[in-house]
PDB file of C-alpha atoms in Angstrom:
ATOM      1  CA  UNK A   1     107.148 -81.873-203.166  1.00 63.00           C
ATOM      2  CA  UNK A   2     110.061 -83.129-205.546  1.00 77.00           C
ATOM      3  CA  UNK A   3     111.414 -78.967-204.748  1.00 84.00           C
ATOM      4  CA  UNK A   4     111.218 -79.557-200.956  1.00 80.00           C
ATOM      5  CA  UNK A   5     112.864 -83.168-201.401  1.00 85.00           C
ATOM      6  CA  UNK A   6     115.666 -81.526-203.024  1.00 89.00           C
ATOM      7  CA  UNK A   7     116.471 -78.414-200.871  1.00 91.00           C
ATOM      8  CA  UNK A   8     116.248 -81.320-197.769  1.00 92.00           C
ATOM      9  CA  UNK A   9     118.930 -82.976-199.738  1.00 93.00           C
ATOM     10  CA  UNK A  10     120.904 -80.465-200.732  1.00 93.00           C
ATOM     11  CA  UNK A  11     120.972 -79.272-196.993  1.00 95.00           C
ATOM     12  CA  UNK A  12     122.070 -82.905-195.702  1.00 96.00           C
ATOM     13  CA  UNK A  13     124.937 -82.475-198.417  1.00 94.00           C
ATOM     14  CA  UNK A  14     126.083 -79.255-197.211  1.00 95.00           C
ATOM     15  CA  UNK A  15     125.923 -80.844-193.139  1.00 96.00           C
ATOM     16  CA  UNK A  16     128.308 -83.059-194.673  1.00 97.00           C
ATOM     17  CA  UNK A  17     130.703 -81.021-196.022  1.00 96.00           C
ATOM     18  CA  UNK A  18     130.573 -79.218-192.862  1.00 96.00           C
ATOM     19  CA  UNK A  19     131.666 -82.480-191.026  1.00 97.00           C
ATOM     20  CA  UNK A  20     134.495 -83.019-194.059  1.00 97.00           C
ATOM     21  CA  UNK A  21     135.895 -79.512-193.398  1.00 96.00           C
ATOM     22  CA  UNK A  22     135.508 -80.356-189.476  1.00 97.00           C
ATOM     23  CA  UNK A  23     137.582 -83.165-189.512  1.00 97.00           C
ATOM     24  CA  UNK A  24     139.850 -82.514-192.932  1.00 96.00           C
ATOM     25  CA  UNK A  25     138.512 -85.540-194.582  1.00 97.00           C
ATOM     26  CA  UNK A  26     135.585 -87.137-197.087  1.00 97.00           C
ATOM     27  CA  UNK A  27     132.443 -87.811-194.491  1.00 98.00           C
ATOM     28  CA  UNK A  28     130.253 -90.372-195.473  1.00 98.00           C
ATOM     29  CA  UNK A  29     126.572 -90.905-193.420  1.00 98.00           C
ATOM     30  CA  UNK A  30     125.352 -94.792-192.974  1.00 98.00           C
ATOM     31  CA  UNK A  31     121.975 -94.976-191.238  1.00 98.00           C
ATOM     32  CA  UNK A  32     120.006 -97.481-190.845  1.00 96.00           C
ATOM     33  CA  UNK A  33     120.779-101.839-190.909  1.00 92.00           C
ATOM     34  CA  UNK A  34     123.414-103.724-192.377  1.00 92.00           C
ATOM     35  CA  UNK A  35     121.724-104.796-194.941  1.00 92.00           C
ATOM     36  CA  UNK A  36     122.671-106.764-198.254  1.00 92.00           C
ATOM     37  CA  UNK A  37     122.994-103.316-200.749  1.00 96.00           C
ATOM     38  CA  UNK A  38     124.854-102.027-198.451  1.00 97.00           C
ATOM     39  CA  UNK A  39     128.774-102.691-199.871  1.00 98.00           C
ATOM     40  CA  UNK A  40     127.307-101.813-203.606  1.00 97.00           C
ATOM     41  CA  UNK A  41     125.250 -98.307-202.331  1.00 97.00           C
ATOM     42  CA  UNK A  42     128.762 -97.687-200.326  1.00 98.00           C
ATOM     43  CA  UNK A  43     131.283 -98.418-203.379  1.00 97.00           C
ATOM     44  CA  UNK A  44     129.161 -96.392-205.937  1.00 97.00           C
ATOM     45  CA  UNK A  45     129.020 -93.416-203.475  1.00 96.00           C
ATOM     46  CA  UNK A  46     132.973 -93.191-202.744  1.00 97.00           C
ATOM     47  CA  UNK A  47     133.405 -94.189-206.860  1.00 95.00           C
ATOM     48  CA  UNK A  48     131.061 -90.859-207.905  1.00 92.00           C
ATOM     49  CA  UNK A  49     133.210 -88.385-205.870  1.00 92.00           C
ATOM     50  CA  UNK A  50     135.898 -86.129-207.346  1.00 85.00           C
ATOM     51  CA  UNK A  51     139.348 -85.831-205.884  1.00 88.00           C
ATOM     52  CA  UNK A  52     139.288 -88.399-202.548  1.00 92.00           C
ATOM     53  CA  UNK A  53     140.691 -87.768-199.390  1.00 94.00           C
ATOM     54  CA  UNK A  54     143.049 -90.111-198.082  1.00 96.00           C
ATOM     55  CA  UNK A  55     140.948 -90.456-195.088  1.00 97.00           C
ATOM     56  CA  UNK A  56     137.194 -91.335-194.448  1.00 98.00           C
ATOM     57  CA  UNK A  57     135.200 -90.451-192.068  1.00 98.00           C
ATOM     58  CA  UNK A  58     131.967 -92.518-191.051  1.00 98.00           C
ATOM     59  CA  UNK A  59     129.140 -91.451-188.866  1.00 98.00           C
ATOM     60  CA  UNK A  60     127.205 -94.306-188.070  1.00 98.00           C
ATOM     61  CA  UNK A  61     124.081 -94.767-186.715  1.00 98.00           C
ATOM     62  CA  UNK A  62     122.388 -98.887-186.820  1.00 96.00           C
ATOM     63  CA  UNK A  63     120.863-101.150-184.830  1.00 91.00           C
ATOM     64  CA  UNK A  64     123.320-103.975-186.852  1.00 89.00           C
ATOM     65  CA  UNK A  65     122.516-106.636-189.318  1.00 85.00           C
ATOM     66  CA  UNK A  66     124.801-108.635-191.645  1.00 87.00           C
ATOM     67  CA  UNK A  67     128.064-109.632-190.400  1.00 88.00           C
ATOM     68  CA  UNK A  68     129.243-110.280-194.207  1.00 91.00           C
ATOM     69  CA  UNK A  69     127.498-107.120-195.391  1.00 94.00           C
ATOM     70  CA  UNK A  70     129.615-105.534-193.191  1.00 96.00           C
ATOM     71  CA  UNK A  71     132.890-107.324-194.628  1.00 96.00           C
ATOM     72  CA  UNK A  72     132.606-106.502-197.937  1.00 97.00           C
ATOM     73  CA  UNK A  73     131.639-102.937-196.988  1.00 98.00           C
ATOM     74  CA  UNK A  74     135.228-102.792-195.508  1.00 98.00           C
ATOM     75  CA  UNK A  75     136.790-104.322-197.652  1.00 98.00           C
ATOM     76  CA  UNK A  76     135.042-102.000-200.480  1.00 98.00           C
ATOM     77  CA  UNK A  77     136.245 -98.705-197.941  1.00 98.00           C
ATOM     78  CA  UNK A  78     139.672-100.017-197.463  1.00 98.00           C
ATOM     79  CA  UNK A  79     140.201-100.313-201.281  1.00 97.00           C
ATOM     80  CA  UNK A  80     139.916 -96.436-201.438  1.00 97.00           C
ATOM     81  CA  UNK A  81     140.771 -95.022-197.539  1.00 97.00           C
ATOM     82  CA  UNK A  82     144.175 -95.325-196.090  1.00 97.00           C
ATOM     83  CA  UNK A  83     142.834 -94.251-192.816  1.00 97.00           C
ATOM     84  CA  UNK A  84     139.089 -94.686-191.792  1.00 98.00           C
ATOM     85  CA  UNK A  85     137.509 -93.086-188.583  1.00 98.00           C
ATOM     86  CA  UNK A  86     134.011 -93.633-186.873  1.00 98.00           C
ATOM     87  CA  UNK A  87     131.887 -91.648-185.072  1.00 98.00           C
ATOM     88  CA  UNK A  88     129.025 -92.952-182.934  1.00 98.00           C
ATOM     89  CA  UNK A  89     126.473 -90.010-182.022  1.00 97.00           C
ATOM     90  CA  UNK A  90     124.338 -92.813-180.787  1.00 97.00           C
ATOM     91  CA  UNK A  91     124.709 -96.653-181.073  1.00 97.00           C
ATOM     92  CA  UNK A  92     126.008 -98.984-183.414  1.00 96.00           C
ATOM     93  CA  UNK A  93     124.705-102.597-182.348  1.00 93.00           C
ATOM     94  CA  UNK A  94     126.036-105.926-183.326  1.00 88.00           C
ATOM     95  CA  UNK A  95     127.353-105.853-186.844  1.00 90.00           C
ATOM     96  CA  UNK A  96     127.564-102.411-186.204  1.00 95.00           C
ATOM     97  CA  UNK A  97     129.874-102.702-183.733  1.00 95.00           C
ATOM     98  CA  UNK A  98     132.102-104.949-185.496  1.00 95.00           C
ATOM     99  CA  UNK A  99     131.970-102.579-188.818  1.00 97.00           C
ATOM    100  CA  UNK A 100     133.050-100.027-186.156  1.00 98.00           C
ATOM    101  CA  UNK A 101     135.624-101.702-184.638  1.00 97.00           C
ATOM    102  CA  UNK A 102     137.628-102.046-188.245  1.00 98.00           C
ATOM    103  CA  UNK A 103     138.180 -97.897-187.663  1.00 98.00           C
ATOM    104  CA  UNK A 104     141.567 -96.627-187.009  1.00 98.00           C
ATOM    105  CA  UNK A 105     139.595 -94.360-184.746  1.00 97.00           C
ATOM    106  CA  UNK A 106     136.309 -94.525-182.691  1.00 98.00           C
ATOM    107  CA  UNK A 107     135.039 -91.456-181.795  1.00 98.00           C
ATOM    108  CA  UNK A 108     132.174 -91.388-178.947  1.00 98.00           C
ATOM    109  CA  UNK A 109     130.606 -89.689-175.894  1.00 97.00           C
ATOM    110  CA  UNK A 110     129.137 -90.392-172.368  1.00 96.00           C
ATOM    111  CA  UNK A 111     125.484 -91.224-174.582  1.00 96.00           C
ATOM    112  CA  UNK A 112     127.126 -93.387-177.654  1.00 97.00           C
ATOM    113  CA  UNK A 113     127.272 -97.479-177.286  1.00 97.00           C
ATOM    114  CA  UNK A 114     128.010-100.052-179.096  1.00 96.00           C
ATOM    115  CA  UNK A 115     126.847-103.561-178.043  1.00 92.00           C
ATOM    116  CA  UNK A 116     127.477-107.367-178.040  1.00 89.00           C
ATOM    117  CA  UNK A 117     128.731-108.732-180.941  1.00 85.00           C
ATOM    118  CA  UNK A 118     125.879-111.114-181.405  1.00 67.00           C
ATOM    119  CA  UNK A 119     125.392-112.006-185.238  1.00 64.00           C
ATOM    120  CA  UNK A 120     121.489-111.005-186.170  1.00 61.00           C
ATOM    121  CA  UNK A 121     119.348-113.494-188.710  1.00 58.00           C
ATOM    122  CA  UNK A 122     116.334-111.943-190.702  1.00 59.00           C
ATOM    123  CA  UNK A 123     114.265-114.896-190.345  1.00 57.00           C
ATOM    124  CA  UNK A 124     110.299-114.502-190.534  1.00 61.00           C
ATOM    125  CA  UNK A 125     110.232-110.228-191.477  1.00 65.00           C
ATOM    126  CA  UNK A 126     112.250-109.546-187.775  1.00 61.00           C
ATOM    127  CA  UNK A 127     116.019-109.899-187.220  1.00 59.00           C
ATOM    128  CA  UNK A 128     116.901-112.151-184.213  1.00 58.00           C
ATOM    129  CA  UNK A 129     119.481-112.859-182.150  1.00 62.00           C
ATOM    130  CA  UNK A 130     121.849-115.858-183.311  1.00 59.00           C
ATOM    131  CA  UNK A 131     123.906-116.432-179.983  1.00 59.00           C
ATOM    132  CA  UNK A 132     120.606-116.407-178.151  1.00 61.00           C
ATOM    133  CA  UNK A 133     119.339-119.640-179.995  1.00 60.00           C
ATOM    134  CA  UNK A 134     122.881-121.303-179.648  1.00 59.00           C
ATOM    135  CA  UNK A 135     123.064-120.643-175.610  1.00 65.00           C
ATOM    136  CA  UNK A 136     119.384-122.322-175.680  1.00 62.00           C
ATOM    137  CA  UNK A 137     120.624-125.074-178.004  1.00 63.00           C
ATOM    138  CA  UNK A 138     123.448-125.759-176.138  1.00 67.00           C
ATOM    139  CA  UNK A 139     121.597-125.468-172.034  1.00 66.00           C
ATOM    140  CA  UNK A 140     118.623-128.100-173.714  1.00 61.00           C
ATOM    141  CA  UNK A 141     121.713-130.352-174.924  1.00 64.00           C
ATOM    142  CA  UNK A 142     123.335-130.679-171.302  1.00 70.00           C
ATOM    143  CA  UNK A 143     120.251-130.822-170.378  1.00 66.00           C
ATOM    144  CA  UNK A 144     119.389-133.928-172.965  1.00 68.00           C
ATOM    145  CA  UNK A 145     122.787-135.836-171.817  1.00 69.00           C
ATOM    146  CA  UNK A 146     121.367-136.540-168.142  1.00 73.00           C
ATOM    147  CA  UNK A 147     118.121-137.345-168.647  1.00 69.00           C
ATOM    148  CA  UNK A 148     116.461-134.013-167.379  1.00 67.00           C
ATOM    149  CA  UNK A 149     114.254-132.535-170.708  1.00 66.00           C
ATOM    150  CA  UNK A 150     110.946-131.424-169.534  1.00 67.00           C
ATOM    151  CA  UNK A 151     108.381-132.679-172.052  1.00 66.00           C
ATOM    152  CA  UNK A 152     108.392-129.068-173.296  1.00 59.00           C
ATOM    153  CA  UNK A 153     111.635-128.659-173.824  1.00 59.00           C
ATOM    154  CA  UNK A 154     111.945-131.971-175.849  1.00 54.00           C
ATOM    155  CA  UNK A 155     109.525-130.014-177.907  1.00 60.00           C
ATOM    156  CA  UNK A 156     111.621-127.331-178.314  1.00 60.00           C
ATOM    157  CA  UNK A 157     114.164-129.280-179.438  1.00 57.00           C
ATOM    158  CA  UNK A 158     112.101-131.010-181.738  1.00 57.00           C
ATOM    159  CA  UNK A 159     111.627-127.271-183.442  1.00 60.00           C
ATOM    160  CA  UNK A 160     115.096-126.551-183.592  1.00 61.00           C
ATOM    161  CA  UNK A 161     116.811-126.623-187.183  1.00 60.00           C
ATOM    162  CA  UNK A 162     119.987-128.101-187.139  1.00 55.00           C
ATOM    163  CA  UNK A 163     121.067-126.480-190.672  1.00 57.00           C
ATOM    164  CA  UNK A 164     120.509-122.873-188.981  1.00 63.00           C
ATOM    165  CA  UNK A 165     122.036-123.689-185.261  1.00 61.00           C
ATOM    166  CA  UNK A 166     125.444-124.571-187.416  1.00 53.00           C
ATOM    167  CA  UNK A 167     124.648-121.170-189.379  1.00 59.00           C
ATOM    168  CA  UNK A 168     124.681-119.542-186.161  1.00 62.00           C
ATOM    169  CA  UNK A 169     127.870-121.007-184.931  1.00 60.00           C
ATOM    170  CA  UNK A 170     129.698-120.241-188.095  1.00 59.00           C
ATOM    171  CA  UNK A 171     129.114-116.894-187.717  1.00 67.00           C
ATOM    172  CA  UNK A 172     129.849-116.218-184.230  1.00 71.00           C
ATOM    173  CA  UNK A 173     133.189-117.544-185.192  1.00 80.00           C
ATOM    174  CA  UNK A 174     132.890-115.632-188.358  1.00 84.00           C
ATOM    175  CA  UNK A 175     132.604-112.108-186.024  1.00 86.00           C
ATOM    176  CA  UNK A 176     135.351-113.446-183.900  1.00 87.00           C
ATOM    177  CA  UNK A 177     137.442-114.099-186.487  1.00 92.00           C
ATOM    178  CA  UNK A 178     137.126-110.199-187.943  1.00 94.00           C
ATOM    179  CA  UNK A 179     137.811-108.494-184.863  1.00 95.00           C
ATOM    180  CA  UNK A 180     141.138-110.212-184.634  1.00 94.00           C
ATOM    181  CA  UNK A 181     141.948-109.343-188.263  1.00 96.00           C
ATOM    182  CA  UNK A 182     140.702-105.687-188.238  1.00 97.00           C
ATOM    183  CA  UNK A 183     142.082-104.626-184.398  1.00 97.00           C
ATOM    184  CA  UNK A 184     145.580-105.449-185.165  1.00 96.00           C
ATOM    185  CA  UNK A 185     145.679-104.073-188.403  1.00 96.00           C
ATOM    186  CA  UNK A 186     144.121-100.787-187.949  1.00 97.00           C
ATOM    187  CA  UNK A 187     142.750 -99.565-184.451  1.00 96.00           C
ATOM    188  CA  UNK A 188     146.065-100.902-183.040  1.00 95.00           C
ATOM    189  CA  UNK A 189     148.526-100.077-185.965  1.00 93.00           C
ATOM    190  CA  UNK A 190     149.798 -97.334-183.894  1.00 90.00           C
ATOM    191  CA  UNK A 191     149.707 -98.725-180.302  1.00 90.00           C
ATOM    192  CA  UNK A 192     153.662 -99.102-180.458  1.00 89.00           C
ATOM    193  CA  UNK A 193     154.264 -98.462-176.401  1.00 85.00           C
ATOM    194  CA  UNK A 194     152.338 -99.771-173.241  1.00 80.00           C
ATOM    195  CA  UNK A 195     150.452 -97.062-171.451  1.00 75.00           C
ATOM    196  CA  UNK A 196     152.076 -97.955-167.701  1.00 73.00           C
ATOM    197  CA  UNK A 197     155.368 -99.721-168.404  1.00 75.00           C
ATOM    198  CA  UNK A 198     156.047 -98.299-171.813  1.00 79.00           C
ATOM    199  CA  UNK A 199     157.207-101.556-172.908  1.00 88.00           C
ATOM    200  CA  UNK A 200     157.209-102.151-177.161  1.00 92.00           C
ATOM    201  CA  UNK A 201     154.022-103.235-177.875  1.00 92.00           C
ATOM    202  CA  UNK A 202     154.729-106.496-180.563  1.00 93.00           C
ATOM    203  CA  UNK A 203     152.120-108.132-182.700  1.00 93.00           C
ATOM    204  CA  UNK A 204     151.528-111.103-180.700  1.00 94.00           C
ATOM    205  CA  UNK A 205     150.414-108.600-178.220  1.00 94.00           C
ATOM    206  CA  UNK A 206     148.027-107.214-180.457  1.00 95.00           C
ATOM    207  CA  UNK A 207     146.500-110.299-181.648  1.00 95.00           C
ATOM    208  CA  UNK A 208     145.861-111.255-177.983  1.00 94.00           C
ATOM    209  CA  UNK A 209     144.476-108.307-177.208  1.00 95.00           C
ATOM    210  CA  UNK A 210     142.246-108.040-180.338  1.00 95.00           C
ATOM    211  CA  UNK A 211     141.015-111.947-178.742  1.00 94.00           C
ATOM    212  CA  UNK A 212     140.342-110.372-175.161  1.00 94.00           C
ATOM    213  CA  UNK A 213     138.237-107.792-176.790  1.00 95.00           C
ATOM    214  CA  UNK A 214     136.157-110.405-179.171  1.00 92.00           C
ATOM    215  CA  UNK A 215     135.614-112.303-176.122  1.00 89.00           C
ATOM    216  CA  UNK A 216     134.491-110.027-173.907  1.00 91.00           C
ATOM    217  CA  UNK A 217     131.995-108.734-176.323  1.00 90.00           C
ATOM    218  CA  UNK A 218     131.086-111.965-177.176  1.00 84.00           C
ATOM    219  CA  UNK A 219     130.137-113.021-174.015  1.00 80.00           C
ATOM    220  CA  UNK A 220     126.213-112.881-174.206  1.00 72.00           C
ATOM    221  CA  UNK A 221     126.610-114.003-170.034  1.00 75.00           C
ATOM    222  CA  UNK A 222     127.848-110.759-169.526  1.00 81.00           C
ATOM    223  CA  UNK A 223     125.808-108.339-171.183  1.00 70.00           C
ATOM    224  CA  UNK A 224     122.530-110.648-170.679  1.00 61.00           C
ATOM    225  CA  UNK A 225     120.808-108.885-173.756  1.00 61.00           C
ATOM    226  CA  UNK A 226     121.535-108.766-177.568  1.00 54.00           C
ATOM    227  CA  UNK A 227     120.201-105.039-177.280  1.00 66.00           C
ATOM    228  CA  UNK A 228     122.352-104.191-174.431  1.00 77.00           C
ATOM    229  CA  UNK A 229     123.901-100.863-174.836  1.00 88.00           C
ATOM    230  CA  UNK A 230     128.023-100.859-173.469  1.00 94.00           C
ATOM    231  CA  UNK A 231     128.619 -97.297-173.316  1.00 95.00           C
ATOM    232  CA  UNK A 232     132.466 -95.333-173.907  1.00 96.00           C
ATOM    233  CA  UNK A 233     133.250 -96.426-170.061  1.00 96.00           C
ATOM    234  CA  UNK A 234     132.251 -99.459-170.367  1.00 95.00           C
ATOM    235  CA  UNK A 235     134.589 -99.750-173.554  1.00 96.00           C
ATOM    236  CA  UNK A 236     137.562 -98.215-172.398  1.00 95.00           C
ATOM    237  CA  UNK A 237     137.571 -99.640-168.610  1.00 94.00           C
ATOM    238  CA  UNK A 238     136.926-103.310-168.908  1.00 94.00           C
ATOM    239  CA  UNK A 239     136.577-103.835-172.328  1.00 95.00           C
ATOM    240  CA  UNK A 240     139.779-102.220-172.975  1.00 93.00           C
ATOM    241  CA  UNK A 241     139.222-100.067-175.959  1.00 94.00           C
ATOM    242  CA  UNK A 242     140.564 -96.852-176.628  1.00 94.00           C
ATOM    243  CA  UNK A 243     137.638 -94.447-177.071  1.00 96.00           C
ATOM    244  CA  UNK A 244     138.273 -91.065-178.556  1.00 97.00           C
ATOM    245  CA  UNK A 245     136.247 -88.581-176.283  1.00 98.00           C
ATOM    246  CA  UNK A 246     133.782 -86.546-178.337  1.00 97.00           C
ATOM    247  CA  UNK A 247     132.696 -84.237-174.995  1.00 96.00           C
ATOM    248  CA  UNK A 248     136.507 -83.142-174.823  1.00 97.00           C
ATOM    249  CA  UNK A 249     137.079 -79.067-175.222  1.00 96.00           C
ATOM    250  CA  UNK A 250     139.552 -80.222-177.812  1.00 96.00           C
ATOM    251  CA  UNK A 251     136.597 -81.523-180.064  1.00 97.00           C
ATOM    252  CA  UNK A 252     134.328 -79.046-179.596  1.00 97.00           C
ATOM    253  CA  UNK A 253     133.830 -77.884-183.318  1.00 97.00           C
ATOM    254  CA  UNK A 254     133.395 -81.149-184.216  1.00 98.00           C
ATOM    255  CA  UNK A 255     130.729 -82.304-181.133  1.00 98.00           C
ATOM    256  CA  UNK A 256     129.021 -79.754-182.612  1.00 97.00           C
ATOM    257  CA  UNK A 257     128.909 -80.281-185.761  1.00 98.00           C
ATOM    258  CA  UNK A 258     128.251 -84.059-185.023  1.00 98.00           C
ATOM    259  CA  UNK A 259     125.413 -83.674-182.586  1.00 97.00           C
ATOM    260  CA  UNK A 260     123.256 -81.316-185.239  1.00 97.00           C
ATOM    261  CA  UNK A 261     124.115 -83.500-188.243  1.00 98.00           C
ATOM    262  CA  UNK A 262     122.997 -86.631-186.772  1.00 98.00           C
ATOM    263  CA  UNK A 263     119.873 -84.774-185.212  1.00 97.00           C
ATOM    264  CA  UNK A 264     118.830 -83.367-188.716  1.00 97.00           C
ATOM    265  CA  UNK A 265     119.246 -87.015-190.159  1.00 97.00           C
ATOM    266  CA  UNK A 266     117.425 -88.746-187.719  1.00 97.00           C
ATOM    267  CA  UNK A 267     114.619 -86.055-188.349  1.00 96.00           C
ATOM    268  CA  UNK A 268     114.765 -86.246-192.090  1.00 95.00           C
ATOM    269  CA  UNK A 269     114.417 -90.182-192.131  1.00 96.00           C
ATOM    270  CA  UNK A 270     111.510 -90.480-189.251  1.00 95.00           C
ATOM    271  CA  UNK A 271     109.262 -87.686-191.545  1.00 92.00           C
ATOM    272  CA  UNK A 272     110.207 -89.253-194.618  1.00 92.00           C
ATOM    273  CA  UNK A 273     109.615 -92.903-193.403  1.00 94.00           C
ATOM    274  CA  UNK A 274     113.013 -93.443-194.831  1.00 95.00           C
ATOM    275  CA  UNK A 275     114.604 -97.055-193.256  1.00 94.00           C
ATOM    276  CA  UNK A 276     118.364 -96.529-194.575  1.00 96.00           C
ATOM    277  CA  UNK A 277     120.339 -93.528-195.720  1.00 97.00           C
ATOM    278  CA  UNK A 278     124.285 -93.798-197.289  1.00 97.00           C
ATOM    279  CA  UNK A 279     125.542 -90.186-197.979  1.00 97.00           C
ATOM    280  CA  UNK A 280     128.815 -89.026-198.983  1.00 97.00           C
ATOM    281  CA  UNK A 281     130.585 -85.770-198.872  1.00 93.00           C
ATOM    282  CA  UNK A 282     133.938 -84.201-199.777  1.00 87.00           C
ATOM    283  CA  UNK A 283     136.175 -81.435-197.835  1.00 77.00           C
ATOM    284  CA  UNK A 284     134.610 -78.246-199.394  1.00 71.00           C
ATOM    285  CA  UNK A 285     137.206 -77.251-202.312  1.00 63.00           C
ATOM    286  CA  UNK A 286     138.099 -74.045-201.037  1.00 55.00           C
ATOM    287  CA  UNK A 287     139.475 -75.998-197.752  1.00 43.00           C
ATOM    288  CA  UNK A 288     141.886 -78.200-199.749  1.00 40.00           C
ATOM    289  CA  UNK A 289     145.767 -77.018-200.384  1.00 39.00           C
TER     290      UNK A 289
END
């Protein structure tokens, strides 16, 4: 068993590397939630490689999780990576999205999505939604100020824990608040012109647009569902994200190499049971110099 564990292994390594050489860069495989190990599992991964790349890339595959997980994680890649690119072969939810969104480059295709940037809360052995609770917290409050509770809803509100509503306010704000650092810093670092008037493209411009784009994925009204998928349209046409194209002819190679990577992952944690997986690989040597 332990022989067949490590030729599985040893395969997913060599996928990798295949990905690395693909894309001239160290490629590094999170799977799985945003959980609390994941900055330390990252930082001891990039730390145990030999001779680093400049430039990471990340497939990345969750349904979300921490929003400060996912800070530290940055700030851990960012520490070693001068440029950092994700690829989505399928979704990256919530935290995920926001982990995403601190790329230089987003690489997707017509099945990817990301979603609303609703901070989760493991509360009870289940994540849930945080936004959801505040939209209900704040309808029962307008609700409260004219006189029109039900005696059910005064219930509710009875239930309601005032200690985790303000938890899920901070970190709305919180996931606000790093999408308006990370945009302007890195997915926008080279937007210098404007695509129709080709007018210079200044930082206050940036940081508005980085706020348009927290907003609009913030707005649970619009997407009606923490698990709502926004696919690369989506993104690109009223979200206004740039979107690298993964069905292009130009990235062909690397569609490729994506699409069976992420397939033998996904395969190799569902027979294993496996919840998480954090791999890294290096360009093969023989591709370097």
């Amino acid at each position: 068993m332990a022989e067949v564990q490590n030729f599985i292994e040893n395969m997913l390594l060599w996928r990798l590397s295949q990905l690395a050489s693909v894309t001239e860069s160290d490629a590094l495989a999170i799977y799985g939630p945003m959980h609390s190990d994941l900055p330390s599992l990252v930082r001891d991964r990039i730390e145990n490689l030999d001779n680093r790349d400049d430039t990471l890339t990340i497939l990345l595959d969750t349904g979300g999780g921490w929003v400060d997980s996912v800070e530290k994680t940055v700030e851990v890649l960012r520490h070693h990576y001068n440029c950092i690119d994700f690829i989505i072969p399928g979704q990256a939810m919530s935290a995920g999205t926001i982990f995403a969104l601190s790329a230089d480059n987003i690489y997707m295709n017509y099945f990817s999505q990301l979603g609303p940037i609703d901070p989760q809360f493991f509360v009870d052995g289940k994540w849930i939604p945080g936004l959801g609770y505040l939209e209900k917290f704040e309808e029962l409050n307008k609700k409260s100020k004219t006189g029109k509770l039900t005696p059910l809803e005064y219930g509710l509100v009875l239930k309601l824990d005032l200690a985790d509503i303000h938890q899920y306010e901070q970190a709305r704000e919180h996931s606000v608040e790093l999408l308006e650092k990370w945009l302007p810093a890195y997915k926008f670092k080279n937007w210098n012109k404007t695509q129709e008037k080709k007018r210079e493209v200044t930082s206050a411009m940036k940081q508005k647009q980085a706020k348009e784009i927290a907003k609009k994925l913030n707005n649970t009204k619009r997407w009606h569902a923490h698990s709502r998928g926004i696919s690369m349209q989506t993104l690109q046409d009223e979200v206004g994200l740039m979107i690298e194209d993964l069905d292009k002819p130009n990235f062909l190679e690397l569609h490729t190499t994506v699409k069976e990577l992420h397939a033998f992952i996904v395969d190799y944690m569902e027979t294993t049971q496996m919840l998480s997986l954090v791999r890294i690989s290096n360009q093969p040597e023989e591709d370097h110099g």
